Tab-separated table of C-alpha atoms and ligand atoms in Angstrom:
chain	number	residue	atom	x	y	z
A	1	MET	CA	-8.514	-175.389	-119.080
A	2	SER	CA	-9.781	-174.058	-122.375
A	3	ARG	CA	-8.537	-175.688	-125.627
A	4	THR	CA	-10.004	-173.252	-127.973
A	5	THR	CA	-7.989	-170.640	-130.323
A	6	PRO	CA	-9.327	-167.389	-129.833
A	7	HIS	CA	-11.897	-167.727	-132.258
A	8	GLN	CA	-13.366	-171.101	-131.373
A	9	ILE	CA	-16.398	-171.216	-128.665
A	10	TYR	CA	-16.642	-174.759	-126.862
A	11	LEU	CA	-20.542	-175.156	-125.721
A	12	ASP	CA	-20.589	-178.921	-125.812
A	13	TYR	CA	-19.931	-179.912	-122.282
A	14	ASN	CA	-22.152	-182.349	-121.904
A	15	ALA	CA	-20.832	-184.268	-124.831
A	16	SER	CA	-17.205	-184.461	-123.214
A	17	THR	CA	-15.320	-181.792	-121.113
A	18	PRO	CA	-11.785	-181.051	-121.313
A	19	ILE	CA	-9.418	-182.765	-118.784
A	20	ASP	CA	-8.988	-180.270	-115.368
A	21	PRO	CA	-5.441	-179.361	-115.047
A	22	GLN	CA	-5.463	-180.541	-111.838
A	23	VAL	CA	-6.614	-183.722	-112.912
A	24	ALA	CA	-3.729	-183.875	-115.488
A	25	SER	CA	-1.385	-183.123	-112.553
A	26	VAL	CA	-2.588	-186.294	-110.657
A	27	MET	CA	-2.275	-188.344	-113.775
A	28	SER	CA	1.193	-187.214	-114.506
A	29	GLU	CA	2.090	-188.106	-110.722
A	30	ALA	CA	0.623	-191.817	-111.504
A	31	ILE	CA	2.262	-192.014	-114.664
A	32	GLU	CA	5.753	-191.524	-112.622
A	33	LYS	CA	5.097	-193.434	-109.316
A	34	ALA	CA	2.070	-195.879	-110.064
A	35	PHE	CA	3.318	-197.890	-112.831
A	36	GLY	CA	3.181	-201.345	-111.037
A	37	ASN	CA	-0.045	-204.098	-111.193
A	38	PRO	CA	-2.137	-202.525	-107.977
A	39	SER	CA	-2.640	-206.538	-106.955
A	40	SER	CA	1.019	-207.005	-106.675
A	41	ALA	CA	2.506	-207.124	-103.237
A	42	HIS	CA	6.005	-205.755	-104.042
A	43	TRP	CA	7.279	-202.463	-103.597
A	44	ALA	CA	5.983	-201.224	-107.160
A	45	GLY	CA	2.290	-202.574	-106.486
A	46	ALA	CA	1.882	-200.752	-103.579
A	47	PRO	CA	1.891	-197.184	-104.819
A	48	ALA	CA	-0.502	-198.357	-107.597
A	49	HIS	CA	-2.739	-199.799	-105.093
A	50	THR	CA	-2.872	-196.538	-102.974
A	51	THR	CA	-3.514	-194.895	-106.200
A	52	VAL	CA	-6.311	-196.489	-107.240
A	53	GLU	CA	-7.758	-196.992	-103.324
A	54	THR	CA	-7.329	-193.184	-102.770
A	55	ALA	CA	-9.308	-192.708	-106.025
A	56	ARG	CA	-12.297	-195.016	-104.929
A	57	ARG	CA	-12.191	-193.152	-101.575
A	58	GLN	CA	-12.875	-189.800	-103.562
A	59	VAL	CA	-15.694	-190.965	-105.834
A	60	ALA	CA	-17.278	-192.482	-102.687
A	61	ASP	CA	-17.122	-189.275	-100.694
A	62	LEU	CA	-18.866	-187.403	-103.678
A	63	LEU	CA	-21.479	-189.777	-103.849
A	64	GLY	CA	-21.752	-190.242	-99.849
A	65	CYS	CA	-21.438	-193.856	-99.753
A	66	SER	CA	-18.799	-196.296	-98.735
A	67	ALA	CA	-15.517	-196.828	-100.841
A	68	ASN	CA	-16.279	-200.767	-100.950
A	69	GLU	CA	-19.590	-199.624	-103.097
A	70	ILE	CA	-17.821	-198.136	-105.853
A	71	VAL	CA	-16.766	-200.331	-109.124
A	72	PHE	CA	-14.476	-198.693	-111.455
A	73	THR	CA	-15.790	-199.404	-115.185
A	74	SER	CA	-14.571	-197.850	-118.540
A	75	GLY	CA	-17.197	-194.985	-118.786
A	76	GLY	CA	-20.914	-194.488	-118.488
A	77	SER	CA	-21.891	-197.211	-121.037
A	78	GLU	CA	-20.334	-199.940	-119.473
A	79	SER	CA	-21.679	-198.823	-115.745
A	80	ASN	CA	-25.160	-198.865	-117.251
A	81	ASN	CA	-24.592	-202.178	-119.055
A	82	LEU	CA	-23.486	-203.545	-115.838
A	83	ALA	CA	-26.115	-202.084	-113.646
A	84	LEU	CA	-29.033	-203.096	-116.255
A	85	LYS	CA	-27.539	-206.661	-117.859
A	86	GLY	CA	-25.794	-207.316	-114.077
A	87	LEU	CA	-28.796	-207.234	-112.546
A	88	TYR	CA	-31.018	-208.856	-114.993
A	89	TYR	CA	-28.518	-212.280	-114.997
A	90	SER	CA	-28.160	-212.557	-111.665
A	91	GLN	CA	-32.250	-212.866	-111.378
A	92	LYS	CA	-32.118	-215.910	-113.358
A	93	ASN	CA	-35.419	-215.478	-114.677
A	94	PRO	CA	-35.419	-214.632	-118.779
A	95	GLY	CA	-38.897	-213.134	-118.387
A	96	ALA	CA	-38.146	-210.209	-115.635
A	97	HIS	CA	-39.938	-207.224	-115.872
A	98	ILE	CA	-37.911	-203.634	-115.915
A	99	ILE	CA	-38.902	-200.366	-115.831
A	100	THR	CA	-37.002	-197.506	-117.473
A	101	THR	CA	-38.165	-194.546	-119.714
A	102	GLN	CA	-38.582	-192.845	-123.300
A	103	VAL	CA	-35.939	-190.123	-122.897
A	104	GLU	CA	-32.799	-192.259	-121.664
A	105	HIS	CA	-29.324	-192.083	-123.400
A	106	PRO	CA	-28.746	-194.986	-125.895
A	107	ALA	CA	-26.635	-196.385	-123.200
A	108	ILE	CA	-29.660	-197.598	-121.488
A	109	VAL	CA	-32.186	-197.870	-124.478
A	110	GLU	CA	-29.564	-200.626	-126.232
A	111	PRO	CA	-28.878	-202.648	-123.157
A	112	CYS	CA	-32.911	-202.732	-122.426
A	113	ARG	CA	-33.226	-204.128	-126.033
A	114	PHE	CA	-30.590	-206.731	-126.171
A	115	LEU	CA	-32.282	-207.851	-122.808
A	116	GLU	CA	-35.799	-207.950	-124.618
A	117	ARG	CA	-34.218	-210.311	-127.184
A	118	LEU	CA	-33.426	-212.340	-124.476
A	119	GLY	CA	-36.779	-212.429	-123.330
A	120	ALA	CA	-36.871	-209.449	-120.660
A	121	ARG	CA	-40.188	-207.366	-120.669
A	122	ILE	CA	-39.418	-203.662	-120.562
A	123	SER	CA	-41.781	-200.606	-119.924
A	124	TRP	CA	-40.812	-197.390	-121.383
A	125	LEU	CA	-42.233	-194.398	-119.280
A	126	PRO	CA	-43.794	-191.707	-120.958
A	127	VAL	CA	-42.536	-188.077	-120.172
A	128	ASP	CA	-44.701	-184.598	-120.120
A	129	ARG	CA	-43.845	-181.531	-122.427
A	130	THR	CA	-40.719	-180.730	-119.910
A	131	GLY	CA	-39.219	-184.377	-120.297
A	132	ARG	CA	-40.505	-185.464	-116.357
A	133	ILE	CA	-41.838	-188.694	-116.012
A	134	ASN	CA	-45.053	-189.212	-113.652
A	135	PRO	CA	-44.246	-190.888	-110.599
A	136	ASN	CA	-47.738	-192.432	-110.634
A	137	ASP	CA	-46.758	-193.789	-113.646
A	138	LEU	CA	-43.986	-195.409	-112.437
A	139	ARG	CA	-46.464	-196.989	-109.689
A	140	GLU	CA	-49.086	-198.389	-112.172
A	141	ALA	CA	-46.162	-200.030	-114.121
A	142	ILE	CA	-44.898	-201.805	-111.372
A	143	THR	CA	-45.687	-205.635	-111.336
A	144	ASP	CA	-44.456	-208.782	-109.383
A	145	SER	CA	-41.977	-209.588	-111.994
A	146	THR	CA	-40.467	-206.381	-111.993
A	147	VAL	CA	-37.058	-206.560	-110.842
A	148	LEU	CA	-35.008	-203.055	-111.717
A	149	ILE	CA	-36.309	-199.476	-112.589
A	150	SER	CA	-33.850	-197.750	-114.130
A	151	ILE	CA	-34.386	-193.647	-114.539
A	152	MET	CA	-31.688	-191.299	-115.697
A	153	HIS	CA	-31.264	-188.180	-113.260
A	154	ALA	CA	-30.423	-185.718	-115.889
A	155	ASN	CA	-31.176	-185.917	-119.320
A	156	ASN	CA	-28.200	-185.250	-121.678
A	157	GLU	CA	-29.947	-183.415	-124.552
A	158	VAL	CA	-32.945	-180.908	-122.739
A	159	GLY	CA	-31.093	-181.184	-119.048
A	160	THR	CA	-34.309	-182.153	-117.377
A	161	ILE	CA	-34.023	-183.601	-113.630
A	162	GLN	CA	-36.245	-186.462	-112.412
A	163	LEU	CA	-37.888	-186.696	-109.293
A	164	ILE	CA	-35.626	-189.299	-108.559
A	165	GLU	CA	-36.084	-189.262	-104.828
A	166	GLU	CA	-39.832	-189.665	-105.300
A	167	CYS	CA	-39.404	-192.467	-108.128
A	168	ALA	CA	-36.525	-194.325	-105.874
A	169	GLY	CA	-39.352	-193.944	-102.595
A	170	ILE	CA	-41.627	-196.005	-104.984
A	171	ALA	CA	-39.000	-198.748	-106.058
A	172	LYS	CA	-38.160	-198.986	-102.090
A	173	GLU	CA	-42.107	-199.320	-101.247
A	174	HIS	CA	-42.044	-202.308	-103.351
A	175	GLY	CA	-38.839	-204.034	-102.922
A	176	ILE	CA	-37.202	-203.375	-106.367
A	177	PRO	CA	-33.501	-202.139	-106.658
A	178	PHE	CA	-33.523	-198.670	-108.327
A	179	HIS	CA	-30.719	-197.371	-111.021
A	180	THR	CA	-29.899	-193.930	-112.049
A	181	ASP	CA	-27.819	-192.956	-115.223
A	182	ALA	CA	-26.119	-189.712	-113.738
A	183	ALA	CA	-23.430	-189.564	-116.047
A	184	GLN	CA	-24.717	-185.668	-116.799
A	185	SER	CA	-25.698	-184.822	-113.157
A	186	VAL	CA	-22.717	-185.641	-111.466
A	187	GLY	CA	-20.492	-182.432	-110.558
A	188	LYS	CA	-23.385	-180.260	-112.004
A	189	VAL	CA	-26.206	-181.021	-108.960
A	190	PRO	CA	-26.249	-183.149	-105.780
A	191	THR	CA	-25.995	-186.863	-106.176
A	192	LYS	CA	-25.512	-188.062	-102.539
A	193	VAL	CA	-26.871	-191.780	-102.797
A	194	ASP	CA	-28.590	-192.071	-99.481
A	195	GLN	CA	-30.276	-188.693	-100.074
A	196	LEU	CA	-31.283	-189.915	-103.259
A	197	GLY	CA	-32.439	-193.544	-102.004
A	198	ILE	CA	-30.867	-195.231	-105.071
A	199	ASP	CA	-29.188	-198.500	-105.261
A	200	LEU	CA	-27.058	-198.195	-108.506
A	201	LEU	CA	-25.559	-195.003	-110.069
A	202	SER	CA	-23.461	-194.805	-113.143
A	203	ILE	CA	-20.772	-192.121	-113.472
A	204	ALA	CA	-18.890	-191.253	-116.642
A	205	GLY	CA	-15.133	-189.414	-116.320
A	206	HIS	CA	-15.188	-187.551	-118.908
A	207	LYS	CA	-18.373	-185.368	-118.321
A	208	LEU	CA	-16.762	-184.470	-115.060
A	209	TYR	CA	-13.031	-182.942	-116.479
A	210	ALA	CA	-11.414	-186.582	-116.193
A	211	PRO	CA	-10.355	-188.320	-119.558
A	212	LYS	CA	-12.488	-191.089	-121.603
A	213	GLY	CA	-12.535	-194.621	-120.767
A	214	ILE	CA	-12.930	-194.364	-116.928
A	215	GLY	CA	-16.463	-194.332	-115.228
A	216	ALA	CA	-17.628	-196.065	-111.922
A	217	LEU	CA	-21.073	-197.834	-110.805
A	218	TYR	CA	-21.932	-197.227	-107.417
A	219	VAL	CA	-23.550	-200.289	-106.099
A	220	ARG	CA	-25.358	-200.487	-102.945
A	221	SER	CA	-23.879	-203.443	-100.812
A	222	GLY	CA	-26.248	-206.091	-100.976
A	223	THR	CA	-27.224	-205.839	-104.081
A	224	GLU	CA	-26.740	-208.849	-106.690
A	225	LEU	CA	-24.985	-208.564	-109.520
A	226	GLU	CA	-23.585	-210.936	-112.246
A	227	PRO	CA	-20.318	-209.433	-113.849
A	228	LEU	CA	-20.056	-208.419	-117.450
A	229	ILE	CA	-16.434	-209.271	-117.392
A	230	HIS	CA	-15.480	-212.585	-115.804
A	231	GLY	CA	-11.515	-213.045	-114.646
A	232	ALA	CA	-9.448	-212.609	-111.930
A	233	SER	CA	-11.212	-211.431	-108.615
A	234	HIS	CA	-10.695	-207.401	-109.141
A	235	GLU	CA	-13.271	-204.741	-107.939
A	236	ARG	CA	-14.381	-207.205	-105.508
A	237	GLY	CA	-15.455	-209.587	-108.182
A	238	ARG	CA	-17.379	-207.082	-109.833
A	239	ARG	CA	-15.256	-206.556	-112.822
A	240	ALA	CA	-12.267	-208.415	-113.759
A	241	GLY	CA	-9.473	-206.672	-115.319
A	242	THR	CA	-6.154	-204.941	-113.639
A	243	GLU	CA	-7.424	-201.669	-112.801
A	244	SER	CA	-5.823	-198.533	-113.938
A	245	ALA	CA	-3.916	-196.610	-111.520
A	246	LEU	CA	-3.689	-193.458	-114.084
A	247	LEU	CA	-7.191	-193.525	-115.248
A	248	THR	CA	-8.810	-193.988	-111.375
A	249	ALA	CA	-6.634	-191.074	-110.224
A	250	ALA	CA	-7.928	-189.215	-112.567
A	251	LEU	CA	-11.467	-189.779	-112.079
A	252	GLY	CA	-10.905	-189.610	-108.412
A	253	GLN	CA	-9.373	-186.026	-108.799
A	254	ALA	CA	-12.269	-185.059	-111.003
A	255	CYS	CA	-14.720	-185.982	-108.183
A	256	GLU	CA	-13.039	-184.348	-105.445
A	257	LEU	CA	-13.350	-181.097	-107.518
A	258	ALA	CA	-16.532	-181.737	-108.453
A	259	SER	CA	-17.776	-182.088	-104.842
A	260	ASP	CA	-17.817	-178.419	-104.594
A	261	LEU	CA	-20.758	-177.310	-106.659
A	262	SER	CA	-20.362	-173.588	-105.873
A	263	GLY	CA	-18.952	-172.829	-109.398
A	264	MET	CA	-22.311	-174.025	-110.690
A	265	LYS	CA	-23.695	-170.580	-109.585
A	266	ASP	CA	-21.869	-168.492	-112.100
A	267	ILE	CA	-22.494	-171.323	-114.733
A	268	SER	CA	-26.101	-170.937	-114.317
A	269	ALA	CA	-26.010	-167.413	-114.600
A	270	LEU	CA	-24.139	-167.675	-117.890
A	271	ARG	CA	-26.764	-169.887	-119.170
A	272	ASP	CA	-29.475	-167.644	-118.259
A	273	ARG	CA	-27.788	-164.462	-119.770
A	274	PHE	CA	-27.797	-166.295	-122.930
A	275	TRP	CA	-31.320	-167.332	-122.687
A	276	GLU	CA	-32.267	-163.902	-122.164
A	277	GLY	CA	-30.006	-162.677	-124.764
A	278	LEU	CA	-31.446	-165.274	-127.308
A	279	GLN	CA	-35.379	-163.999	-125.979
A	280	GLN	CA	-34.190	-160.543	-126.709
A	281	ALA	CA	-32.864	-161.433	-129.896
A	282	PHE	CA	-35.523	-163.488	-131.331
A	283	GLY	CA	-39.033	-163.240	-129.261
A	284	ASP	CA	-41.181	-165.568	-130.134
A	285	HIS	CA	-39.041	-167.157	-132.697
A	286	VAL	CA	-36.779	-168.981	-130.095
A	287	VAL	CA	-38.225	-172.147	-127.856
A	288	LEU	CA	-37.123	-173.119	-124.764
A	289	ASN	CA	-36.822	-177.418	-124.660
A	290	GLY	CA	-36.671	-178.727	-121.309
A	291	HIS	CA	-38.084	-178.245	-117.855
A	292	PRO	CA	-37.863	-174.077	-117.464
A	293	GLU	CA	-36.444	-174.576	-113.426
A	294	GLU	CA	-35.554	-178.062	-113.003
A	295	ARG	CA	-33.103	-178.541	-115.247
A	296	LEU	CA	-29.202	-179.215	-115.084
A	297	PRO	CA	-27.595	-175.683	-114.186
A	298	ASN	CA	-25.736	-175.505	-117.544
A	299	THR	CA	-27.962	-176.877	-120.096
A	300	LEU	CA	-29.632	-174.755	-122.481
A	301	ASN	CA	-31.800	-176.381	-125.473
A	302	VAL	CA	-33.355	-174.236	-127.389
A	303	SER	CA	-35.437	-174.014	-130.744
A	304	PHE	CA	-35.164	-171.289	-133.797
A	305	VAL	CA	-38.476	-171.822	-135.283
A	306	GLY	CA	-38.904	-172.412	-138.728
A	307	GLN	CA	-34.849	-173.160	-138.900
A	308	ILE	CA	-32.978	-176.274	-138.894
A	309	GLY	CA	-30.365	-176.663	-136.335
A	310	ALA	CA	-27.911	-178.641	-137.776
A	311	GLU	CA	-28.005	-175.802	-140.669
A	312	ILE	CA	-27.397	-173.306	-138.343
A	313	LEU	CA	-24.102	-175.066	-136.557
A	314	GLU	CA	-22.799	-175.813	-140.264
A	315	SER	CA	-22.636	-172.229	-140.658
A	316	MET	CA	-21.153	-171.339	-137.925
A	317	PRO	CA	-18.127	-174.194	-137.730
A	318	GLU	CA	-16.509	-172.080	-134.858
A	319	ILE	CA	-19.122	-172.910	-132.603
A	320	ALA	CA	-19.014	-176.379	-130.895
A	321	ALA	CA	-22.678	-176.985	-130.028
A	322	SER	CA	-24.683	-180.314	-130.658
A	323	THR	CA	-28.274	-180.503	-132.318
A	324	GLY	CA	-31.220	-182.287	-131.419
A	325	SER	CA	-31.989	-183.297	-134.959
A	326	ALA	CA	-30.509	-185.450	-137.796
A	327	CYS	CA	-31.075	-184.496	-141.478
A	328	HIS	CA	-31.295	-187.883	-143.762
A	329	SER	CA	-32.059	-187.175	-147.393
A	330	GLY	CA	-33.606	-184.191	-147.136
A	331	ARG	CA	-35.681	-185.049	-144.252
A	332	VAL	CA	-35.443	-183.771	-140.716
A	333	GLU	CA	-35.811	-186.731	-137.862
A	334	LEU	CA	-36.530	-185.406	-134.515
A	335	SER	CA	-34.278	-187.204	-131.434
A	336	PRO	CA	-35.985	-189.675	-129.535
A	337	VAL	CA	-35.593	-187.523	-126.687
A	338	LEU	CA	-37.756	-184.587	-128.416
A	339	GLU	CA	-40.029	-186.617	-129.727
A	340	ALA	CA	-40.967	-188.322	-126.391
A	341	MET	CA	-41.792	-184.703	-125.268
A	342	ARG	CA	-44.027	-184.053	-128.112
A	343	VAL	CA	-42.067	-181.381	-129.508
A	344	SER	CA	-43.385	-180.419	-132.957
A	345	PRO	CA	-41.182	-181.372	-136.044
A	346	GLU	CA	-41.106	-177.634	-137.228
A	347	VAL	CA	-39.932	-176.713	-133.495
A	348	GLY	CA	-37.609	-180.029	-132.982
A	349	ALA	CA	-35.950	-179.447	-136.783
A	350	GLY	CA	-34.196	-175.764	-135.147
A	351	ALA	CA	-33.266	-177.539	-131.833
A	352	ILE	CA	-29.534	-176.647	-130.564
A	353	ARG	CA	-28.192	-178.073	-127.266
A	354	PHE	CA	-25.408	-175.555	-125.932
A	355	SER	CA	-24.040	-176.682	-122.866
A	356	LEU	CA	-21.561	-174.731	-120.853
A	357	GLY	CA	-18.470	-175.658	-118.446
A	358	ARG	CA	-16.046	-174.118	-116.323
A	359	GLY	CA	-14.295	-172.857	-119.431
A	360	THR	CA	-17.430	-170.582	-120.373
A	361	THR	CA	-16.870	-166.826	-120.498
A	362	ALA	CA	-19.676	-163.957	-120.617
A	363	GLU	CA	-17.568	-162.965	-123.406
A	364	GLU	CA	-18.170	-165.942	-125.402
A	365	ILE	CA	-22.037	-166.277	-124.292
A	366	ASP	CA	-22.348	-162.286	-125.775
A	367	ILE	CA	-20.590	-163.026	-129.095
A	368	ILE	CA	-22.730	-166.576	-129.869
A	369	ILE	CA	-26.098	-164.191	-129.286
A	370	GLU	CA	-24.327	-161.662	-131.560
A	371	ARG	CA	-23.791	-164.303	-134.658
A	372	LEU	CA	-26.826	-166.298	-134.015
A	373	ALA	CA	-28.622	-162.956	-134.516
A	374	SER	CA	-26.631	-161.633	-137.252
A	375	HIS	CA	-26.972	-165.264	-138.976
A	376	LEU	CA	-30.739	-165.324	-138.486
A	377	ALA	CA	-31.029	-161.889	-140.190
A	378	LYS	CA	-29.852	-163.155	-143.357
B	401	LIG	C1	-26.728	-189.741	-119.723
B	401	LIG	C2	-25.734	-190.308	-120.609
B	401	LIG	N1	-25.353	-191.704	-120.104
B	401	LIG	C3	-24.187	-192.462	-120.955
B	401	LIG	C4	-23.607	-191.730	-121.324
B	401	LIG	C5	-22.469	-192.322	-122.317
B	401	LIG	O1	-21.356	-192.277	-121.350
B	401	LIG	P1	-19.578	-192.876	-121.799
B	401	LIG	O2	-19.328	-191.929	-123.345
B	401	LIG	O3	-18.800	-192.543	-120.634
B	401	LIG	O4	-19.852	-194.293	-122.178
B	401	LIG	C6	-23.845	-190.397	-121.776
B	401	LIG	C7	-22.601	-189.865	-122.847
B	401	LIG	O5	-23.252	-188.937	-123.928
B	401	LIG	C8	-24.892	-189.844	-121.072
B	401	LIG	O6	-24.704	-188.220	-121.703
């Protein structure tokens, strides 16, 4: 599945994944056989309809829900927007209250800021140094006007996994719908909606070895949600627009592959090998960002103390990874996630997120440890 040339190493699977060959193969089949409109009653519509509905079933199976609770979207951002705005609009109460966290992806932060401009009140729960919220803070933030709680399942930068079952349980005690942005956790850790106890869950195809431009929102049956795109009655009236058999087939196949989490053991072993190698090479000069145990099995966010993460990556252009800081006119700005975790500027500036995936090999990990060691020795 590797799209890299021999000297390139891809360690940015949290940013995006290559398309799995089995996903590509169902896409080729859909191009050939499912070109019709899934809503057409004739011979050309039927295979397209079957393709879309098979995919819906595959996504539902991964989440342990019923197929009619899956709404196809264009990706994680749209799923989050539909959950937040759709629920807010359905309440017809401009001053409604929403609770979220300080470590959400911009695809949650920005819709919340937009709703704030419409009159909503937003509570941003703080996190501890590992990136976790305290469920007691959630309990205390709930008011009579709280209409939605949205807490991400796993963080995209540091991989920290929130205590979702406990938070969802608190929401349920108060009868408040609970949404989780699971763009990073689906396919990496279990995400059965009933086990987690949630009402709305966002998926992004391109984090899951499907292409960009497809995602899904799980909506527990009975949850009121105003559509963002009005039109014909596609997606049971939740999102107008002719469904893409091609893209839904891709997401369905990706979800079927993602239901087997056994490969994550190897990925987390490589991630741990990476971390141990870095500790041996750098001792106290390397610091882990995120929860030491309760984090995504593929994610390693580390700070090289006294260094600038962006500069390290610039000096190694063959390595694809992400930084947790941005340089603006000579000043280093920490990501809001590291800031919320109260990572000091000296440590945060040296942060790099390495995220591993199905194509990562032990050889690549050993090469990158060696390159980092020789680079930083200079
Ligand atoms: C946690 C999280 N939520 C949402 C998104 C947005 O997903 P998409 O790029 O599919 O819109 C991302 C993508 O980086 C993400 O990591």
